């Protein structure tokens, strides 16, 4: 795993996510420090998505209930909205990253 100081740095980083839905079309903007990540997609259609590393990959995002699910090069992303809480879970192999955000 990561050293404790690296884990703490990750916890200390402030990130703002904006999700705009228009029917089956979504626009997602994630701002972390000076890095801004923009992705647009339509549910069930192939799209190109930028990963946090800057790499662009093709993916199909599905909507299952209140969950947006995408598989990006072996990385499974599940974003779940419950009221004013967004839970994003990333899974790659036996590693799992979970981030919980509140609406502002």
PDB file of N, CA and C in Angstrom:
ATOM      1  N   UNK A   1       0.832  -1.198   0.000  1.00  0.00           N
ATOM      2  CA  UNK A   1       0.000   0.000   0.000  1.00  0.00           C
ATOM      3  C   UNK A   1       0.866   1.246   0.000  1.00  0.00           C
ATOM      4  N   UNK A   2       0.210   2.364   0.120  1.00  0.00           N
ATOM      5  CA  UNK A   2       0.901   3.655   0.158  1.00  0.00           C
ATOM      6  C   UNK A   2       1.389   3.963   1.564  1.00  0.00           C
ATOM      7  N   UNK A   3       2.502   4.718   1.673  1.00  0.00           N
ATOM      8  CA  UNK A   3       2.956   5.159   2.995  1.00  0.00           C
ATOM      9  C   UNK A   3       1.906   6.083   3.628  1.00  0.00           C
ATOM     10  N   UNK A   4       1.872   6.131   4.962  1.00  0.00           N
ATOM     11  CA  UNK A   4       0.876   6.932   5.677  1.00  0.00           C
ATOM     12  C   UNK A   4       0.885   8.400   5.269  1.00  0.00           C
ATOM     13  N   UNK A   5       2.085   8.978   5.020  1.00  0.00           N
ATOM     14  CA  UNK A   5       2.136  10.392   4.642  1.00  0.00           C
ATOM     15  C   UNK A   5       1.482  10.633   3.283  1.00  0.00           C
ATOM     16  N   UNK A   6       1.621   9.693   2.349  1.00  0.00           N
ATOM     17  CA  UNK A   6       0.981   9.825   1.038  1.00  0.00           C
ATOM     18  C   UNK A   6      -0.537   9.699   1.160  1.00  0.00           C
ATOM     19  N   UNK A   7      -0.990   8.788   2.018  1.00  0.00           N
ATOM     20  CA  UNK A   7      -2.433   8.633   2.247  1.00  0.00           C
ATOM     21  C   UNK A   7      -3.000   9.926   2.819  1.00  0.00           C
ATOM     22  N   UNK A   8      -2.301  10.537   3.780  1.00  0.00           N
ATOM     23  CA  UNK A   8      -2.779  11.779   4.387  1.00  0.00           C
ATOM     24  C   UNK A   8      -2.822  12.909   3.365  1.00  0.00           C
ATOM     25  N   UNK A   9      -1.803  12.993   2.483  1.00  0.00           N
ATOM     26  CA  UNK A   9      -1.814  14.018   1.431  1.00  0.00           C
ATOM     27  C   UNK A   9      -3.056  13.874   0.564  1.00  0.00           C
ATOM     28  N   UNK A  10      -3.399  12.640   0.208  1.00  0.00           N
ATOM     29  CA  UNK A  10      -4.588  12.392  -0.601  1.00  0.00           C
ATOM     30  C   UNK A  10      -5.858  12.812   0.114  1.00  0.00           C
ATOM     31  N   UNK A  11      -5.907  12.595   1.424  1.00  0.00           N
ATOM     32  CA  UNK A  11      -7.082  12.983   2.209  1.00  0.00           C
ATOM     33  C   UNK A  11      -7.197  14.499   2.326  1.00  0.00           C
ATOM     34  N   UNK A  12      -6.049  15.195   2.331  1.00  0.00           N
ATOM     35  CA  UNK A  12      -6.039  16.642   2.514  1.00  0.00           C
ATOM     36  C   UNK A  12      -6.395  17.416   1.246  1.00  0.00           C
ATOM     37  N   UNK A  13      -6.314  16.779   0.085  1.00  0.00           N
ATOM     38  CA  UNK A  13      -6.605  17.462  -1.177  1.00  0.00           C
ATOM     39  C   UNK A  13      -8.103  17.740  -1.269  1.00  0.00           C
ATOM     40  N   UNK A  14      -8.442  18.991  -1.527  1.00  0.00           N
ATOM     41  CA  UNK A  14      -9.843  19.372  -1.686  1.00  0.00           C
ATOM     42  C   UNK A  14     -10.221  19.249  -3.155  1.00  0.00           C
ATOM     43  N   UNK A  15     -11.365  18.672  -3.396  1.00  0.00           N
ATOM     44  CA  UNK A  15     -11.832  18.440  -4.754  1.00  0.00           C
ATOM     45  C   UNK A  15     -13.293  18.858  -4.845  1.00  0.00           C
ATOM     46  N   UNK A  16     -13.663  19.486  -5.963  1.00  0.00           N
ATOM     47  CA  UNK A  16     -15.049  19.874  -6.204  1.00  0.00           C
ATOM     48  C   UNK A  16     -15.510  19.189  -7.482  1.00  0.00           C
ATOM     49  N   UNK A  17     -16.630  18.481  -7.389  1.00  0.00           N
ATOM     50  CA  UNK A  17     -17.206  17.795  -8.550  1.00  0.00           C
ATOM     51  C   UNK A  17     -18.526  18.453  -8.913  1.00  0.00           C
ATOM     52  N   UNK A  18     -18.716  18.679 -10.205  1.00  0.00           N
ATOM     53  CA  UNK A  18     -19.989  19.203 -10.696  1.00  0.00           C
ATOM     54  C   UNK A  18     -20.531  18.199 -11.700  1.00  0.00           C
ATOM     55  N   UNK A  19     -21.753  17.741 -11.467  1.00  0.00           N
ATOM     56  CA  UNK A  19     -22.399  16.789 -12.363  1.00  0.00           C
ATOM     57  C   UNK A  19     -23.678  17.430 -12.870  1.00  0.00           C
ATOM     58  N   UNK A  20     -23.780  17.571 -14.195  1.00  0.00           N
ATOM     59  CA  UNK A  20     -24.964  18.156 -14.817  1.00  0.00           C
ATOM     60  C   UNK A  20     -25.603  17.090 -15.690  1.00  0.00           C
ATOM     61  N   UNK A  21     -26.887  16.815 -15.456  1.00  0.00           N
ATOM     62  CA  UNK A  21     -27.608  15.804 -16.225  1.00  0.00           C
ATOM     63  C   UNK A  21     -28.680  16.465 -17.065  1.00  0.00           C
ATOM     64  N   UNK A  22     -28.747  16.063 -18.345  1.00  0.00           N
ATOM     65  CA  UNK A  22     -29.795  16.500 -19.258  1.00  0.00           C
ATOM     66  C   UNK A  22     -30.309  15.245 -19.945  1.00  0.00           C
ATOM     67  N   UNK A  23     -31.319  14.617 -19.368  1.00  0.00           N
ATOM     68  CA  UNK A  23     -31.805  13.345 -19.900  1.00  0.00           C
ATOM     69  C   UNK A  23     -30.742  12.281 -19.726  1.00  0.00           C
ATOM     70  N   UNK A  24     -30.281  11.700 -20.863  1.00  0.00           N
ATOM     71  CA  UNK A  24     -29.247  10.657 -20.810  1.00  0.00           C
ATOM     72  C   UNK A  24     -27.842  11.229 -20.942  1.00  0.00           C
ATOM     73  N   UNK A  25     -27.740  12.556 -21.123  1.00  0.00           N
ATOM     74  CA  UNK A  25     -26.431  13.199 -21.297  1.00  0.00           C
ATOM     75  C   UNK A  25     -25.937  13.753 -19.964  1.00  0.00           C
ATOM     76  N   UNK A  26     -24.650  13.547 -19.713  1.00  0.00           N
ATOM     77  CA  UNK A  26     -24.028  14.024 -18.485  1.00  0.00           C
ATOM     78  C   UNK A  26     -22.781  14.826 -18.812  1.00  0.00           C
ATOM     79  N   UNK A  27     -22.539  15.868 -18.011  1.00  0.00           N
ATOM     80  CA  UNK A  27     -21.286  16.621 -18.042  1.00  0.00           C
ATOM     81  C   UNK A  27     -20.735  16.563 -16.627  1.00  0.00           C
ATOM     82  N   UNK A  28     -19.508  16.084 -16.505  1.00  0.00           N
ATOM     83  CA  UNK A  28     -18.872  15.965 -15.195  1.00  0.00           C
ATOM     84  C   UNK A  28     -17.583  16.779 -15.207  1.00  0.00           C
ATOM     85  N   UNK A  29     -17.464  17.689 -14.250  1.00  0.00           N
ATOM     86  CA  UNK A  29     -16.257  18.494 -14.095  1.00  0.00           C
ATOM     87  C   UNK A  29     -15.728  18.271 -12.684  1.00  0.00           C
ATOM     88  N   UNK A  30     -14.474  17.857 -12.590  1.00  0.00           N
ATOM     89  CA  UNK A  30     -13.841  17.638 -11.289  1.00  0.00           C
ATOM     90  C   UNK A  30     -12.640  18.575 -11.199  1.00  0.00           C
ATOM     91  N   UNK A  31     -12.646  19.449 -10.188  1.00  0.00           N
ATOM     92  CA  UNK A  31     -11.552  20.389  -9.972  1.00  0.00           C
ATOM     93  C   UNK A  31     -10.817  19.986  -8.700  1.00  0.00           C
ATOM     94  N   UNK A  32      -9.539  19.654  -8.849  1.00  0.00           N
ATOM     95  CA  UNK A  32      -8.698  19.259  -7.720  1.00  0.00           C
ATOM     96  C   UNK A  32      -7.462  20.141  -7.757  1.00  0.00           C
ATOM     97  N   UNK A  33      -7.402  21.102  -6.849  1.00  0.00           N
ATOM     98  CA  UNK A  33      -6.293  22.056  -6.886  1.00  0.00           C
ATOM     99  C   UNK A  33      -6.357  22.829  -8.192  1.00  0.00           C
ATOM    100  N   UNK A  34      -5.273  22.778  -8.980  1.00  0.00           N
ATOM    101  CA  UNK A  34      -5.246  23.486 -10.260  1.00  0.00           C
ATOM    102  C   UNK A  34      -5.668  22.586 -11.418  1.00  0.00           C
ATOM    103  N   UNK A  35      -5.863  21.298 -11.164  1.00  0.00           N
ATOM    104  CA  UNK A  35      -6.233  20.353 -12.227  1.00  0.00           C
ATOM    105  C   UNK A  35      -7.745  20.329 -12.404  1.00  0.00           C
ATOM    106  N   UNK A  36      -8.188  20.495 -13.646  1.00  0.00           N
ATOM    107  CA  UNK A  36      -9.613  20.443 -13.970  1.00  0.00           C
ATOM    108  C   UNK A  36      -9.824  19.336 -14.989  1.00  0.00           C
ATOM    109  N   UNK A  37     -10.723  18.435 -14.667  1.00  0.00           N
ATOM    110  CA  UNK A  37     -11.023  17.284 -15.514  1.00  0.00           C
ATOM    111  C   UNK A  37     -12.454  17.424 -16.021  1.00  0.00           C
ATOM    112  N   UNK A  38     -12.639  17.430 -17.359  1.00  0.00           N
ATOM    113  CA  UNK A  38     -13.977  17.531 -17.958  1.00  0.00           C
ATOM    114  C   UNK A  38     -14.274  16.239 -18.700  1.00  0.00           C
ATOM    115  N   UNK A  39     -15.424  15.665 -18.455  1.00  0.00           N
ATOM    116  CA  UNK A  39     -15.872  14.506 -19.220  1.00  0.00           C
ATOM    117  C   UNK A  39     -17.346  14.677 -19.543  1.00  0.00           C
ATOM    118  N   UNK A  40     -17.696  14.353 -20.783  1.00  0.00           N
ATOM    119  CA  UNK A  40     -19.091  14.375 -21.212  1.00  0.00           C
ATOM    120  C   UNK A  40     -19.415  13.023 -21.803  1.00  0.00           C
ATOM    121  N   UNK A  41     -20.607  12.523 -21.493  1.00  0.00           N
ATOM    122  CA  UNK A  41     -20.998  11.219 -22.012  1.00  0.00           C
ATOM    123  C   UNK A  41     -22.509  11.096 -22.050  1.00  0.00           C
ATOM    124  N   UNK A  42     -22.959  10.149 -22.865  1.00  0.00           N
ATOM    125  CA  UNK A  42     -24.371   9.786 -22.958  1.00  0.00           C
ATOM    126  C   UNK A  42     -24.490   8.347 -22.493  1.00  0.00           C
ATOM    127  N   UNK A  43     -25.438   8.091 -21.606  1.00  0.00           N
ATOM    128  CA  UNK A  43     -25.633   6.754 -21.047  1.00  0.00           C
ATOM    129  C   UNK A  43     -25.755   5.724 -22.170  1.00  0.00           C
ATOM    130  N   UNK A  44     -24.974   4.644 -22.067  1.00  0.00           N
ATOM    131  CA  UNK A  44     -25.050   3.530 -23.011  1.00  0.00           C
ATOM    132  C   UNK A  44     -24.288   3.713 -24.306  1.00  0.00           C
ATOM    133  N   UNK A  45     -23.656   4.889 -24.518  1.00  0.00           N
ATOM    134  CA  UNK A  45     -22.910   5.144 -25.753  1.00  0.00           C
ATOM    135  C   UNK A  45     -21.414   5.244 -25.451  1.00  0.00           C
ATOM    136  N   UNK A  46     -20.598   4.732 -26.390  1.00  0.00           N
ATOM    137  CA  UNK A  46     -19.149   4.815 -26.205  1.00  0.00           C
ATOM    138  C   UNK A  46     -18.708   6.272 -26.233  1.00  0.00           C
ATOM    139  N   UNK A  47     -17.783   6.603 -25.350  1.00  0.00           N
ATOM    140  CA  UNK A  47     -17.252   7.966 -25.295  1.00  0.00           C
ATOM    141  C   UNK A  47     -15.768   7.900 -24.953  1.00  0.00           C
ATOM    142  N   UNK A  48     -15.111   9.033 -25.077  1.00  0.00           N
ATOM    143  CA  UNK A  48     -13.715   9.132 -24.668  1.00  0.00           C
ATOM    144  C   UNK A  48     -13.689   9.886 -23.346  1.00  0.00           C
ATOM    145  N   UNK A  49     -13.054   9.291 -22.344  1.00  0.00           N
ATOM    146  CA  UNK A  49     -12.989   9.914 -21.025  1.00  0.00           C
ATOM    147  C   UNK A  49     -11.536  10.135 -20.636  1.00  0.00           C
ATOM    148  N   UNK A  50     -11.301  11.268 -19.978  1.00  0.00           N
ATOM    149  CA  UNK A  50      -9.956  11.561 -19.482  1.00  0.00           C
ATOM    150  C   UNK A  50      -9.848  11.058 -18.049  1.00  0.00           C
ATOM    151  N   UNK A  51      -8.769  10.324 -17.785  1.00  0.00           N
ATOM    152  CA  UNK A  51      -8.531   9.820 -16.435  1.00  0.00           C
ATOM    153  C   UNK A  51      -7.706  10.842 -15.662  1.00  0.00           C
ATOM    154  N   UNK A  52      -7.572  10.648 -14.358  1.00  0.00           N
ATOM    155  CA  UNK A  52      -6.808  11.583 -13.527  1.00  0.00           C
ATOM    156  C   UNK A  52      -5.367  11.712 -13.980  1.00  0.00           C
ATOM    157  N   UNK A  53      -4.838  10.666 -14.630  1.00  0.00           N
ATOM    158  CA  UNK A  53      -3.459  10.686 -15.120  1.00  0.00           C
ATOM    159  C   UNK A  53      -3.312  11.531 -16.381  1.00  0.00           C
ATOM    160  N   UNK A  54      -4.454  11.943 -16.972  1.00  0.00           N
ATOM    161  CA  UNK A  54      -4.423  12.683 -18.225  1.00  0.00           C
ATOM    162  C   UNK A  54      -4.628  11.785 -19.428  1.00  0.00           C
ATOM    163  N   UNK A  55      -4.531  10.472 -19.213  1.00  0.00           N
ATOM    164  CA  UNK A  55      -4.728   9.509 -20.296  1.00  0.00           C
ATOM    165  C   UNK A  55      -6.201   9.509 -20.714  1.00  0.00           C
ATOM    166  N   UNK A  56      -6.436   9.397 -22.031  1.00  0.00           N
ATOM    167  CA  UNK A  56      -7.810   9.334 -22.543  1.00  0.00           C
ATOM    168  C   UNK A  56      -8.120   7.901 -22.936  1.00  0.00           C
ATOM    169  N   UNK A  57      -9.275   7.417 -22.474  1.00  0.00           N
ATOM    170  CA  UNK A  57      -9.678   6.040 -22.750  1.00  0.00           C
ATOM    171  C   UNK A  57     -11.128   6.010 -23.210  1.00  0.00           C
ATOM    172  N   UNK A  58     -11.451   4.978 -23.979  1.00  0.00           N
ATOM    173  CA  UNK A  58     -12.828   4.797 -24.424  1.00  0.00           C
ATOM    174  C   UNK A  58     -13.582   4.014 -23.361  1.00  0.00           C
ATOM    175  N   UNK A  59     -14.844   4.397 -23.146  1.00  0.00           N
ATOM    176  CA  UNK A  59     -15.660   3.735 -22.125  1.00  0.00           C
ATOM    177  C   UNK A  59     -17.130   3.891 -22.478  1.00  0.00           C
ATOM    178  N   UNK A  60     -17.947   3.047 -21.865  1.00  0.00           N
ATOM    179  CA  UNK A  60     -19.402   3.159 -21.945  1.00  0.00           C
ATOM    180  C   UNK A  60     -19.891   3.282 -20.506  1.00  0.00           C
ATOM    181  N   UNK A  61     -20.629   4.352 -20.223  1.00  0.00           N
ATOM    182  CA  UNK A  61     -21.161   4.562 -18.877  1.00  0.00           C
ATOM    183  C   UNK A  61     -22.599   4.065 -18.850  1.00  0.00           C
ATOM    184  N   UNK A  62     -22.910   3.285 -17.822  1.00  0.00           N
ATOM    185  CA  UNK A  62     -24.265   2.766 -17.636  1.00  0.00           C
ATOM    186  C   UNK A  62     -24.883   3.432 -16.412  1.00  0.00           C
ATOM    187  N   UNK A  63     -26.210   3.551 -16.413  1.00  0.00           N
ATOM    188  CA  UNK A  63     -26.940   4.072 -15.265  1.00  0.00           C
ATOM    189  C   UNK A  63     -27.776   2.937 -14.707  1.00  0.00           C
ATOM    190  N   UNK A  64     -27.490   2.552 -13.468  1.00  0.00           N
ATOM    191  CA  UNK A  64     -28.242   1.495 -12.798  1.00  0.00           C
ATOM    192  C   UNK A  64     -28.823   2.086 -11.525  1.00  0.00           C
ATOM    193  N   UNK A  65     -30.109   2.412 -11.566  1.00  0.00           N
ATOM    194  CA  UNK A  65     -30.736   3.077 -10.417  1.00  0.00           C
ATOM    195  C   UNK A  65     -30.127   4.448 -10.230  1.00  0.00           C
ATOM    196  N   UNK A  66     -29.490   4.677  -9.079  1.00  0.00           N
ATOM    197  CA  UNK A  66     -28.842   5.963  -8.808  1.00  0.00           C
ATOM    198  C   UNK A  66     -27.322   5.869  -8.933  1.00  0.00           C
ATOM    199  N   UNK A  67     -26.836   4.863  -9.694  1.00  0.00           N
ATOM    200  CA  UNK A  67     -25.396   4.647  -9.842  1.00  0.00           C
ATOM    201  C   UNK A  67     -24.954   4.812 -11.292  1.00  0.00           C
ATOM    202  N   UNK A  68     -23.889   5.598 -11.494  1.00  0.00           N
ATOM    203  CA  UNK A  68     -23.211   5.686 -12.788  1.00  0.00           C
ATOM    204  C   UNK A  68     -22.047   4.709 -12.725  1.00  0.00           C
ATOM    205  N   UNK A  69     -21.990   3.769 -13.678  1.00  0.00           N
ATOM    206  CA  UNK A  69     -20.970   2.725 -13.654  1.00  0.00           C
ATOM    207  C   UNK A  69     -20.184   2.747 -14.958  1.00  0.00           C
ATOM    208  N   UNK A  70     -18.849   2.792 -14.839  1.00  0.00           N
ATOM    209  CA  UNK A  70     -17.980   2.791 -16.019  1.00  0.00           C
ATOM    210  C   UNK A  70     -16.785   1.885 -15.764  1.00  0.00           C
ATOM    211  N   UNK A  71     -16.327   1.227 -16.820  1.00  0.00           N
ATOM    212  CA  UNK A  71     -15.101   0.431 -16.764  1.00  0.00           C
ATOM    213  C   UNK A  71     -14.083   1.089 -17.676  1.00  0.00           C
ATOM    214  N   UNK A  72     -12.954   1.506 -17.091  1.00  0.00           N
ATOM    215  CA  UNK A  72     -11.925   2.238 -17.816  1.00  0.00           C
ATOM    216  C   UNK A  72     -10.603   1.495 -17.690  1.00  0.00           C
ATOM    217  N   UNK A  73     -10.240   0.728 -18.696  1.00  0.00           N
ATOM    218  CA  UNK A  73      -8.948   0.031 -18.712  1.00  0.00           C
ATOM    219  C   UNK A  73      -8.693  -0.751 -17.423  1.00  0.00           C
ATOM    220  N   UNK A  74      -9.626  -1.587 -17.026  1.00  0.00           N
ATOM    221  CA  UNK A  74      -9.438  -2.406 -15.834  1.00  0.00           C
ATOM    222  C   UNK A  74      -9.804  -1.715 -14.533  1.00  0.00           C
ATOM    223  N   UNK A  75     -10.206  -0.455 -14.608  1.00  0.00           N
ATOM    224  CA  UNK A  75     -10.628   0.305 -13.436  1.00  0.00           C
ATOM    225  C   UNK A  75     -12.144   0.433 -13.475  1.00  0.00           C
ATOM    226  N   UNK A  76     -12.814  -0.040 -12.432  1.00  0.00           N
ATOM    227  CA  UNK A  76     -14.270   0.092 -12.367  1.00  0.00           C
ATOM    228  C   UNK A  76     -14.602   1.291 -11.497  1.00  0.00           C
ATOM    229  N   UNK A  77     -15.407   2.197 -12.036  1.00  0.00           N
ATOM    230  CA  UNK A  77     -15.825   3.394 -11.318  1.00  0.00           C
ATOM    231  C   UNK A  77     -17.326   3.320 -11.082  1.00  0.00           C
ATOM    232  N   UNK A  78     -17.730   3.473  -9.825  1.00  0.00           N
ATOM    233  CA  UNK A  78     -19.148   3.514  -9.474  1.00  0.00           C
ATOM    234  C   UNK A  78     -19.385   4.813  -8.713  1.00  0.00           C
ATOM    235  N   UNK A  79     -20.251   5.673  -9.252  1.00  0.00           N
ATOM    236  CA  UNK A  79     -20.603   6.930  -8.603  1.00  0.00           C
ATOM    237  C   UNK A  79     -22.069   6.846  -8.219  1.00  0.00           C
ATOM    238  N   UNK A  80     -22.336   6.957  -6.921  1.00  0.00           N
ATOM    239  CA  UNK A  80     -23.692   6.778  -6.406  1.00  0.00           C
ATOM    240  C   UNK A  80     -24.156   8.053  -5.718  1.00  0.00           C
ATOM    241  N   UNK A  81     -25.373   8.511  -6.062  1.00  0.00           N
ATOM    242  CA  UNK A  81     -25.954   9.705  -5.456  1.00  0.00           C
ATOM    243  C   UNK A  81     -27.075   9.286  -4.522  1.00  0.00           C
ATOM    244  N   UNK A  82     -26.949   9.677  -3.263  1.00  0.00           N
ATOM    245  CA  UNK A  82     -27.992   9.452  -2.260  1.00  0.00           C
ATOM    246  C   UNK A  82     -28.260  10.774  -1.563  1.00  0.00           C
ATOM    247  N   UNK A  83     -29.373  11.430  -1.919  1.00  0.00           N
ATOM    248  CA  UNK A  83     -29.678  12.728  -1.316  1.00  0.00           C
ATOM    249  C   UNK A  83     -28.593  13.726  -1.627  1.00  0.00           C
ATOM    250  N   UNK A  84     -27.934  14.246  -0.588  1.00  0.00           N
ATOM    251  CA  UNK A  84     -26.870  15.236  -0.762  1.00  0.00           C
ATOM    252  C   UNK A  84     -25.479  14.621  -0.671  1.00  0.00           C
ATOM    253  N   UNK A  85     -25.396  13.294  -0.790  1.00  0.00           N
ATOM    254  CA  UNK A  85     -24.109  12.605  -0.675  1.00  0.00           C
ATOM    255  C   UNK A  85     -23.774  11.866  -1.962  1.00  0.00           C
ATOM    256  N   UNK A  86     -22.544  12.068  -2.456  1.00  0.00           N
ATOM    257  CA  UNK A  86     -22.044  11.314  -3.607  1.00  0.00           C
ATOM    258  C   UNK A  86     -20.937  10.402  -3.097  1.00  0.00           C
ATOM    259  N   UNK A  87     -21.053   9.120  -3.414  1.00  0.00           N
ATOM    260  CA  UNK A  87     -20.015   8.157  -3.064  1.00  0.00           C
ATOM    261  C   UNK A  87     -19.402   7.645  -4.356  1.00  0.00           C
ATOM    262  N   UNK A  88     -18.097   7.849  -4.509  1.00  0.00           N
ATOM    263  CA  UNK A  88     -17.378   7.369  -5.690  1.00  0.00           C
ATOM    264  C   UNK A  88     -16.445   6.255  -5.241  1.00  0.00           C
ATOM    265  N   UNK A  89     -16.619   5.077  -5.846  1.00  0.00           N
ATOM    266  CA  UNK A  89     -15.786   3.928  -5.511  1.00  0.00           C
ATOM    267  C   UNK A  89     -15.040   3.486  -6.761  1.00  0.00           C
ATOM    268  N   UNK A  90     -13.713   3.437  -6.676  1.00  0.00           N
ATOM    269  CA  UNK A  90     -12.872   2.978  -7.775  1.00  0.00           C
ATOM    270  C   UNK A  90     -12.260   1.647  -7.361  1.00  0.00           C
ATOM    271  N   UNK A  91     -12.355   0.650  -8.238  1.00  0.00           N
ATOM    272  CA  UNK A  91     -11.807  -0.666  -7.937  1.00  0.00           C
ATOM    273  C   UNK A  91     -10.911  -1.115  -9.083  1.00  0.00           C
ATOM    274  N   UNK A  92      -9.691  -1.539  -8.739  1.00  0.00           N
ATOM    275  CA  UNK A  92      -8.765  -2.097  -9.716  1.00  0.00           C
ATOM    276  C   UNK A  92      -8.140  -3.328  -9.072  1.00  0.00           C
ATOM    277  N   UNK A  93      -8.489  -4.493  -9.585  1.00  0.00           N
ATOM    278  CA  UNK A  93      -7.993  -5.727  -8.974  1.00  0.00           C
ATOM    279  C   UNK A  93      -8.497  -5.832  -7.550  1.00  0.00           C
ATOM    280  N   UNK A  94      -7.572  -5.985  -6.606  1.00  0.00           N
ATOM    281  CA  UNK A  94      -7.982  -6.096  -5.207  1.00  0.00           C
ATOM    282  C   UNK A  94      -7.821  -4.774  -4.444  1.00  0.00           C
ATOM    283  N   UNK A  95      -7.579  -3.673  -5.184  1.00  0.00           N
ATOM    284  CA  UNK A  95      -7.464  -2.353  -4.566  1.00  0.00           C
ATOM    285  C   UNK A  95      -8.772  -1.591  -4.718  1.00  0.00           C
ATOM    286  N   UNK A  96      -9.206  -0.927  -3.650  1.00  0.00           N
ATOM    287  CA  UNK A  96     -10.433  -0.134  -3.692  1.00  0.00           C
ATOM    288  C   UNK A  96     -10.166   1.232  -3.083  1.00  0.00           C
ATOM    289  N   UNK A  97     -10.652   2.284  -3.778  1.00  0.00           N
ATOM    290  CA  UNK A  97     -10.559   3.664  -3.307  1.00  0.00           C
ATOM    291  C   UNK A  97     -11.987   4.172  -3.189  1.00  0.00           C
ATOM    292  N   UNK A  98     -12.319   4.776  -2.061  1.00  0.00           N
ATOM    293  CA  UNK A  98     -13.675   5.274  -1.865  1.00  0.00           C
ATOM    294  C   UNK A  98     -13.607   6.721  -1.398  1.00  0.00           C
ATOM    295  N   UNK A  99     -14.385   7.580  -2.055  1.00  0.00           N
ATOM    296  CA  UNK A  99     -14.440   8.993  -1.681  1.00  0.00           C
ATOM    297  C   UNK A  99     -15.899   9.372  -1.484  1.00  0.00           C
ATOM    298  N   UNK A 100     -16.178  10.012  -0.357  1.00  0.00           N
ATOM    299  CA  UNK A 100     -17.541  10.437  -0.051  1.00  0.00           C
ATOM    300  C   UNK A 100     -17.558  11.957  -0.052  1.00  0.00           C
ATOM    301  N   UNK A 101     -18.493  12.542  -0.819  1.00  0.00           N
ATOM    302  CA  UNK A 101     -18.590  13.995  -0.946  1.00  0.00           C
ATOM    303  C   UNK A 101     -19.983  14.452  -0.545  1.00  0.00           C
ATOM    304  N   UNK A 102     -20.062  15.694  -0.065  1.00  0.00           N
ATOM    305  CA  UNK A 102     -21.338  16.302   0.311  1.00  0.00           C
ATOM    306  C   UNK A 102     -21.658  17.426  -0.660  1.00  0.00           C
ATOM    307  N   UNK A 103     -22.953  17.629  -0.917  1.00  0.00           N
ATOM    308  CA  UNK A 103     -23.403  18.717  -1.791  1.00  0.00           C
ATOM    309  C   UNK A 103     -23.104  20.063  -1.121  1.00  0.00           C
ATOM    310  N   UNK A 104     -22.607  21.016  -1.940  1.00  0.00           N
ATOM    311  CA  UNK A 104     -22.353  22.362  -1.406  1.00  0.00           C
ATOM    312  C   UNK A 104     -23.223  23.367  -2.124  1.00  0.00           C
TER     313      UNK A 104
END
